[in-house]
Short mmCIF file of C-alpha atoms in Angstrom, two decimals:
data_model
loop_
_atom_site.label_atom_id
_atom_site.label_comp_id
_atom_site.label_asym_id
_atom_site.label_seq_id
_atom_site.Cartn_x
_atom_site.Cartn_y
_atom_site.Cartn_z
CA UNK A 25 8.48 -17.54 -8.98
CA UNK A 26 8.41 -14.03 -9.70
CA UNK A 27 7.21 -11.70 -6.37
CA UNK A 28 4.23 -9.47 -7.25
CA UNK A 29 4.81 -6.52 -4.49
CA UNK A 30 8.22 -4.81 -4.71
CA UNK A 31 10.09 -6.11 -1.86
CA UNK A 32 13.01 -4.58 0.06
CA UNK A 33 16.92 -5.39 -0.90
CA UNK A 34 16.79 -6.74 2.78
CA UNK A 35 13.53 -8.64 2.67
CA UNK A 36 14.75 -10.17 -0.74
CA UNK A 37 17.99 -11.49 0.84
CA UNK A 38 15.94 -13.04 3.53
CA UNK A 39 16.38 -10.55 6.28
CA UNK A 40 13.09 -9.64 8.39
CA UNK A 41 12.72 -5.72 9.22
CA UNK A 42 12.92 -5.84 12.71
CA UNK A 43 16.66 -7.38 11.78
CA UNK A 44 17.17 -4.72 9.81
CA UNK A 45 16.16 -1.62 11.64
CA UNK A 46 18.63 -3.18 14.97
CA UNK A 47 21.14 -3.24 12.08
CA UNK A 48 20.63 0.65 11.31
CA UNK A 49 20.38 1.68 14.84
CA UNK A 50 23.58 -0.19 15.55
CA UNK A 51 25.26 1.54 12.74
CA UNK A 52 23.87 4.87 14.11
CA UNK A 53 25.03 4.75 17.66
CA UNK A 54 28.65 4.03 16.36
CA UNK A 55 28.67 7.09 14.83
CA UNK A 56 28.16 9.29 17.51
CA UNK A 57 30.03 11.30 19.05
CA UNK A 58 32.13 10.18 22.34
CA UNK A 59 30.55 10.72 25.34
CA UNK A 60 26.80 9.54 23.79
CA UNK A 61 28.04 7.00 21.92
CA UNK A 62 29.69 4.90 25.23
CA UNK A 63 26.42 5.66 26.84
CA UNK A 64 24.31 4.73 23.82
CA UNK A 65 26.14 1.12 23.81
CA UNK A 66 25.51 0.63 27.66
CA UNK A 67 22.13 1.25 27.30
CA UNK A 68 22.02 -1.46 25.06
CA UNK A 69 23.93 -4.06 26.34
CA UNK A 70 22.20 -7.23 26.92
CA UNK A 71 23.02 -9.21 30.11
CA UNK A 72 21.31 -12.63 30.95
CA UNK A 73 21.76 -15.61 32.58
CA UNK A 74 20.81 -19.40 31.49
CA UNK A 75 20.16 -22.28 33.15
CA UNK A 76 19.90 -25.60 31.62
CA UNK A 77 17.34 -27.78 33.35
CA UNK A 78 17.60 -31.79 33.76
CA UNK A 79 15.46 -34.25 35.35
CA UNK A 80 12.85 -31.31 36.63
CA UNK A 81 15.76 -29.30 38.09
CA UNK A 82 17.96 -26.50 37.00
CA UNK A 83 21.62 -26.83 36.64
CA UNK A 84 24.14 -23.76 37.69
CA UNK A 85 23.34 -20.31 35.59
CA UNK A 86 25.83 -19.54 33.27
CA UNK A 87 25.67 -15.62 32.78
CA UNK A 88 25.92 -14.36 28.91
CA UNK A 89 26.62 -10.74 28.32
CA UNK A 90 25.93 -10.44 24.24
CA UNK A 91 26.36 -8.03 22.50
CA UNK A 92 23.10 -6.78 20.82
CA UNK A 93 22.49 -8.29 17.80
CA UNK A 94 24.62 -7.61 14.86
CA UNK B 9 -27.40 -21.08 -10.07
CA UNK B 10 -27.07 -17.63 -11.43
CA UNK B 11 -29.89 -15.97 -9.89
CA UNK B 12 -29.10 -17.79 -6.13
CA UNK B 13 -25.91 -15.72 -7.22
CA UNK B 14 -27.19 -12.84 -7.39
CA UNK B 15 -29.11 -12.70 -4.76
CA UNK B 16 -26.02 -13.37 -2.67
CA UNK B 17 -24.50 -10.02 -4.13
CA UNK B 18 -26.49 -7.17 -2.77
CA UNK B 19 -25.85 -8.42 0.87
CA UNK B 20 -21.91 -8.07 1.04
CA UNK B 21 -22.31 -4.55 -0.06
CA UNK B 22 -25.42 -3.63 2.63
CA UNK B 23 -23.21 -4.97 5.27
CA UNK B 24 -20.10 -3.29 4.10
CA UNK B 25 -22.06 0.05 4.18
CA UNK B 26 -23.25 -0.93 7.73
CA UNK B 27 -20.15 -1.84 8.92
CA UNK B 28 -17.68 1.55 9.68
CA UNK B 29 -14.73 2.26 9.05
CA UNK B 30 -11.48 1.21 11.02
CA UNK B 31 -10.15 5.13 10.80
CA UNK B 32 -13.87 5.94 12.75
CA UNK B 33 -13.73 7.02 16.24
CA UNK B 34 -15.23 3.79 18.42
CA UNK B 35 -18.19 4.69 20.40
CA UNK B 36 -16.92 6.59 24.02
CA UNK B 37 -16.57 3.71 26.43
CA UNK B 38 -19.32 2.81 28.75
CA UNK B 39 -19.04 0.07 31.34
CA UNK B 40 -20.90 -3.00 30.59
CA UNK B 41 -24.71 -2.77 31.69
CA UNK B 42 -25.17 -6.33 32.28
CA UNK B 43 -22.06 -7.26 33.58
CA UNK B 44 -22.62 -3.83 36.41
CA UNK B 45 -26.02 -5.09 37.33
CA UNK B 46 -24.46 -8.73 37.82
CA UNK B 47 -21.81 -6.94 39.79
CA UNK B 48 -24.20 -5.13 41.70
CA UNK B 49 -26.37 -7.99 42.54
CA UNK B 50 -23.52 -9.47 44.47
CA UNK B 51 -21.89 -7.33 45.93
CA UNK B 52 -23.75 -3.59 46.41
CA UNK B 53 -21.44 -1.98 48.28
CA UNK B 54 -18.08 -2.63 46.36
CA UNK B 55 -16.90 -0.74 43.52
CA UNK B 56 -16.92 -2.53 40.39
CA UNK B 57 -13.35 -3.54 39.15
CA UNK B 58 -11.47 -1.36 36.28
CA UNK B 59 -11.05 -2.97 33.24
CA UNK B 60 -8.24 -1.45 31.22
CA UNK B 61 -10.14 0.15 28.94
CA UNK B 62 -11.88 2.15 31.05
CA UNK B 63 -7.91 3.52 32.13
CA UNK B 64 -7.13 4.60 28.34
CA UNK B 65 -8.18 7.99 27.08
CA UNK B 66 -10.42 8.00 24.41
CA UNK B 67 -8.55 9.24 20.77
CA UNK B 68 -9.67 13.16 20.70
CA UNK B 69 -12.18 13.08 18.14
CA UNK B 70 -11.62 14.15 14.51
CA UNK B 71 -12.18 18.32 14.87
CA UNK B 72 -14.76 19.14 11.88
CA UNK B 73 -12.26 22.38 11.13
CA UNK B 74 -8.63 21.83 10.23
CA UNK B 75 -6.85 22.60 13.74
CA UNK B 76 -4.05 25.09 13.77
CA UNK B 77 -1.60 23.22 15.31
CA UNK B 78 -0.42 18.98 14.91
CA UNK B 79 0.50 17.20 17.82
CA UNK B 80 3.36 14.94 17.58
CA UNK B 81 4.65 12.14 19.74
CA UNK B 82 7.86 11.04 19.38
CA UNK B 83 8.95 8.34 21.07
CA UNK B 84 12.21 5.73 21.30
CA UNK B 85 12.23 2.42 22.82
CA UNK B 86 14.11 3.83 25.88
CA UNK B 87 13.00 7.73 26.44
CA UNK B 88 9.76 9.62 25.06
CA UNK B 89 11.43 12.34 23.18
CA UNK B 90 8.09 14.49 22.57
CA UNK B 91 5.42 13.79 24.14
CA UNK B 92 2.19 15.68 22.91
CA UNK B 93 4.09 18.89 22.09
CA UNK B 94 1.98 21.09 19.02
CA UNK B 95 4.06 22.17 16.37
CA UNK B 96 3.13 23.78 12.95
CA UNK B 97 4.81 20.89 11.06
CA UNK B 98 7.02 18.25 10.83
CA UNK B 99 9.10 16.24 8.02
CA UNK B 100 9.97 12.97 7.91
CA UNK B 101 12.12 11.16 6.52
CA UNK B 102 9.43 8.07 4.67
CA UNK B 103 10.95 5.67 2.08
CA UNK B 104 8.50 7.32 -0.44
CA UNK B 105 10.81 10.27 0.32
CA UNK B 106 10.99 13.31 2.97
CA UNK B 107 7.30 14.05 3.72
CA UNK B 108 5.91 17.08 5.54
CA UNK B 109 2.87 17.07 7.68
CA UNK B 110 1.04 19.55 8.13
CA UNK B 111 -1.88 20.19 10.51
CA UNK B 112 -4.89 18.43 8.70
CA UNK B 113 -2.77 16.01 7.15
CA UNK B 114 -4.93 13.11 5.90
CA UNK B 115 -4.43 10.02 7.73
CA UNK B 116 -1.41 7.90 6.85
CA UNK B 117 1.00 5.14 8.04
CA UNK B 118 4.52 5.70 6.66
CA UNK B 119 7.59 3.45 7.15
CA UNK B 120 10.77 5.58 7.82
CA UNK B 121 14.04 4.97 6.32
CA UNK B 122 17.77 6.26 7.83
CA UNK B 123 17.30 10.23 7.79
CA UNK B 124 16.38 13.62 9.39
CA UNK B 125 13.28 14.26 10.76
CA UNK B 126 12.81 17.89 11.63
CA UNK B 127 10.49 19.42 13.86
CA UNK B 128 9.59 23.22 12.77
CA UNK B 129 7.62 25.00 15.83
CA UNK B 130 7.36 28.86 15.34
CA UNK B 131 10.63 30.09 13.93
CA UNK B 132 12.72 27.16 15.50
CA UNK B 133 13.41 24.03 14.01
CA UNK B 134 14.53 21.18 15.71
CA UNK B 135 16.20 18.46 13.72
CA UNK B 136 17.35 14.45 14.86
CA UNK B 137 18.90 12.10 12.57
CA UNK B 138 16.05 9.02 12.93
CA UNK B 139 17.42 5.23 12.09
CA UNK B 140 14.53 3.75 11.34
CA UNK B 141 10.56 3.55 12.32
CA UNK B 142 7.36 4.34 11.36
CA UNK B 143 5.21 7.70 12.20
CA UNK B 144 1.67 7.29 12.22
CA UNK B 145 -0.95 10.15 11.46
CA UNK B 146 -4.14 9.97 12.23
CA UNK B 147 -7.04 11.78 11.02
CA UNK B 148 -7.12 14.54 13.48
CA UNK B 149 -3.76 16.04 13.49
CA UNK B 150 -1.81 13.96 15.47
CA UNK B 151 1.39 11.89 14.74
CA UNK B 152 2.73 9.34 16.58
CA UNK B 153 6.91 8.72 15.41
CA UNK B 154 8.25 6.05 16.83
CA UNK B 155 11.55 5.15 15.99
CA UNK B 156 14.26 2.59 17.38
CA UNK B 157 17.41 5.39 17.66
CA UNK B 158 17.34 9.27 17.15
CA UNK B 159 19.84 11.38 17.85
CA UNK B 160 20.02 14.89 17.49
CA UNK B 161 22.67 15.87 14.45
CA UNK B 162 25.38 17.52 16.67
CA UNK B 163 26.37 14.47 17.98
CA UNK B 164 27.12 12.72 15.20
CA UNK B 165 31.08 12.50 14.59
CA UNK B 166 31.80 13.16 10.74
CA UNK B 167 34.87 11.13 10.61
CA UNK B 168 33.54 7.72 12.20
CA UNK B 169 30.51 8.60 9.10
CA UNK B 170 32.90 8.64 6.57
CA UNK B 171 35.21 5.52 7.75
CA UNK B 172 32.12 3.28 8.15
CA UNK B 173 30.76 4.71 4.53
CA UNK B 174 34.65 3.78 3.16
CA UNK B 175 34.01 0.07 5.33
CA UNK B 176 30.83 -0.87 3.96
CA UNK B 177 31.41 -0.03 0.50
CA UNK B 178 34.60 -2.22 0.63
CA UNK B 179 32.30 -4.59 2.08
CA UNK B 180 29.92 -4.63 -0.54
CA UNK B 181 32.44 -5.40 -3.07
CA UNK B 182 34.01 -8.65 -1.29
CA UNK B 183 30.27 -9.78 -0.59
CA UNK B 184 29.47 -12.99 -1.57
CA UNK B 185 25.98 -14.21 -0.34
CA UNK B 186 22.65 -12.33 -0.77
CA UNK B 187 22.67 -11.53 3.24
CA UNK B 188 26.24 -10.30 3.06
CA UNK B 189 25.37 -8.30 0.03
CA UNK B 190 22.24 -6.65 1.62
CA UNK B 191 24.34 -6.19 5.30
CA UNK B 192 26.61 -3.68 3.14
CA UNK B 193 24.29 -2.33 1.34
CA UNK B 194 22.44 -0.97 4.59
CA UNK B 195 25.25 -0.02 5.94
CA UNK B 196 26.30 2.25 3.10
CA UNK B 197 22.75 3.68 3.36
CA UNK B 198 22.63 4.07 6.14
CA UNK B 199 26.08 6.35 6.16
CA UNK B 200 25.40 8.11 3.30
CA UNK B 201 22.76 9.29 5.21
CA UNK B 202 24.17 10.45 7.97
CA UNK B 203 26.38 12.17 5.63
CA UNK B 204 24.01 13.88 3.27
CA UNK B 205 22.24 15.05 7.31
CA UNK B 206 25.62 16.58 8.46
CA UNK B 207 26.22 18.24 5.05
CA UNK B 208 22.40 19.47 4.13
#
């Protein structure tokens, strides 16, 4: 089925925008220069911790530090 | 059948001229009359509560004369990089191409795509290298830019541009599915970008 509006390259391949604009800030802050660009990728790293629950109580937190979304 | 049709037509179009426009000014917030005399029925001596829309400050209405300056906020998801400031113009960098606004501007949403937005405020121009985001103008000469990551173009490293413009376009060519494909792609836009902003 042919689309009416003319979509995106990204949007076509199934990507939704808010993928693609953490895609081009990504690519951004590795191109800075030094000093910014360590501090850039600190302020975005993501740290969190997850607990699985069973039978109504939580098991031990496992802590995840990910790397912002690629 | 025809004629009940009709009939049913010129209503739609009474309403719609009724109804205003989303771009109007609301009316200025006043507190609810029935729920204050409720409130004061009760309890006389208290204060009513706030409700958050009596915290927000109303949109500054549309001036009837073009004013000489636009206001521009530019924010990022971690620091408000202008916040109110009035400047005689500003381009940015839309997918419909750079666009300048000007005081006056008419009233316009406008997705950005990787490029420099520059800010031009007497005889100085300020310029940052926006990734993406969306400025918003509104009838009476202010913009809101929001964008995810802007950096100003001096600290941009030319030779990490030019290795990630030489990665992705190798990319592109050993792609083989659609997401793959359309990963490279951005990223070559994205660095040709950057380029054409350290260059221009």
């Amino acid at each position: 089925m042919a689309s009416n509006a003319a979509v995106p390259f990204w949007r076509a391949a199934g990507m939704t925008y808010i993928t693609y604009s953490n895609i081009c800030a990504n690519l951004v802050r590795n191109c800075l220069k030094e000093p910014y660009k360590t501090e850039a990728l600190s302020r975005e790293k993501v740290h969190f911790s997850i607990s699985k629950w069973t039978d109504g109580k939580p098991e031990k937190p496992t802590i995840r530090s990910d790397s912002p979304e690629e | 059948m025809l004629r009940r049709a009709l009939g049913l037509l010129p209503r739609p179009i009474a309403a719609a001229r009724a109804r205003s426009f989303s771009t109007d000014l609301p009316a200025a917030h006043t507190a609810d009359a029935t729920f204050m005399e409720a409130w004061n029925k009760v309890m006389p001596n208290m204060d009513p509560p706030k409700t958050p829309l009596s915290f927000m400050h109303p949109r500054p209405p549309t001036p009837s004369s073009i004013p000489p300056k636009l206001t521009v906020n530019f924010v990022l998801p971690y620091a408000s990089e202008l916040s109110t400031k009035e400047v005689d113009m500003v381009i940015v960098p839309a997918t419909t191409g750079q666009m300048g606004v000007l005081p006056g501007h008419v009233a316009t949403i406008a997705e950005l795509k990787p490029g420099v937005l520059s800010v031009h405020e007497g005889s100085e121009t300020t310029k940052y290298f926006v990734s993406s985001g969306f400025v918003f103008i509104h009838a009476n000469s202010f913009a809101d830019i929001i964008a995810v990551e802007a950096v100003p173009l001096d600290r941009i490293d030319a030779n990490l541009v030019q290795k990630g413009l030489a990665d992705f376009t190798q990319k592109l060519s050993s792609a083989t599915t659609e997401l793959e494909k359309a990963e490279a792609q951005i990223g070559i836009d994205v660095h040709s970008a950057l380029n054409s902003a350290l260059t221009g």
